[in-house]
C-alpha positions in Angstrom: 95.5 85.3 78.1 97.0 86.2 81.4 94.7 88.1 83.7 95.3 89.9 87.0 92.8 90.9 89.6 93.7 93.1 92.6 91.9 93.2 95.8 92.4 94.3 99.4 92.2 98.0 99.1 90.1 100.2 101.3 90.0 103.1 103.7 92.6 103.1 106.5 93.9 105.5 109.1 97.5 106.8 109.0 99.8 104.2 110.7 97.5 101.4 109.7 98.1 98.4 107.5 96.6 96.7 104.5 97.4 93.6 102.5 96.8 93.8 98.7 96.4 90.6 96.7 97.0 90.1 93.0 95.4 86.9 91.7 97.0 85.7 88.4 95.2 83.4 86.0 96.0 82.2 82.5 99.7 81.7 83.2 102.0 80.4 85.8 103.0 83.0 88.3 106.6 81.9 88.5 107.1 82.5 84.8 106.4 86.2 85.1 108.0 89.2 86.7 105.3 90.8 88.9 105.3 94.5 89.9 103.1 96.8 91.9 102.4 100.4 90.8 100.3 103.1 92.1 98.8 106.3 90.9 97.6 109.2 93.1 95.1 111.8 91.8 96.9 114.3 89.7 100.2 112.5 89.9 102.1 110.2 87.5 102.1 106.5 88.0 104.8 105.3 90.4 106.5 101.9 90.5 106.7 100.8 94.1 107.8 97.1 94.2 108.9 94.4 91.8 109.5 90.6 92.1 111.7 89.1 89.5 110.6 85.8 87.9 113.9 83.9 88.0 115.1 84.0 91.6 112.3 86.0 93.2 114.6 89.0 93.9 112.5 91.9 95.2 112.9 95.6 94.7 111.3 98.6 96.4 110.9 102.2 95.7 112.6 104.4 98.3 109.2 105.8 99.2 108.0 102.5 100.5 111.1 100.6 101.5 110.9 99.3 105.1 107.1 99.7 105.1 105.9 97.5 102.2 106.7 93.9 101.5 106.0 91.9 98.3 105.5 88.2 98.5 103.9 85.4 96.5 102.1 82.1 97.0 102.9 80.0 93.9 100.3 77.4 94.9 97.6 80.1 94.9 99.1 81.9 91.9 98.8 85.1 93.9 101.1 88.0 94.8 100.7 90.1 97.9 101.7 93.5 98.9 101.8 94.0 102.7 101.6 97.7 103.5 102.4 98.8 107.0 102.6 102.3 108.6 100.5 103.7 105.8 100.7 107.5 105.3 98.4 110.0 103.5 100.9 110.1 100.6 100.2 106.3 100.0 96.7 107.2 98.8 96.1 106.1 95.3 95.0 103.3 93.0 97.3 100.3 93.2 97.9 98.1 90.2 99.7 94.9 89.7 101.3 94.0 86.4 103.0 91.0 84.9 105.4 90.4 82.1 107.6 87.4 81.3 110.3 89.6 79.8 110.4 92.5 82.1 113.4 93.5 84.2 112.8 94.8 87.7 115.8 97.1 87.5 113.5 99.4 85.3 110.4 99.3 87.5 110.7 102.9 88.8 111.0 104.4 85.3 109.6 102.0 82.7 106.0 100.9 83.0 105.5 99.0 79.7 104.6 95.7 81.2 102.3 93.4 79.1 99.5 92.6 81.5 97.8 94.9 84.0 95.0 94.5 86.5 92.3 97.1 86.9 93.5 98.4 90.2 92.3 98.7 93.8 91.8 101.9 95.7 93.7 102.7 98.8 92.7 105.8 100.8 94.3 107.2 103.9 92.0 109.3 106.0 92.1 110.3 109.7 
């Protein structure tokens, strides 16, 4: 059974940075498409970044493009989300998800990935 555990969230000031980690166990990272989603209070879940399994092609939502970067360390079976220039609207619970048959082209509209972590809270406060 594939499991994902997010970490790295916290309280940060606007303009600050955080790096989230998503540790994958029970399956090889490279055989799965990995995506990051977030959900702010009172708002719908939002797809923010996706890394395809085959060639590692990455995708970003417009709201985070140029500020966030997804990467992976296959040796550690871990995916990262580097978040820079954080803004109050970036507040929310951040989830990573995995699926061997998911297409990144759908990540902003279709959230039906097979495996999900429990999330890590990111809070922006001045």
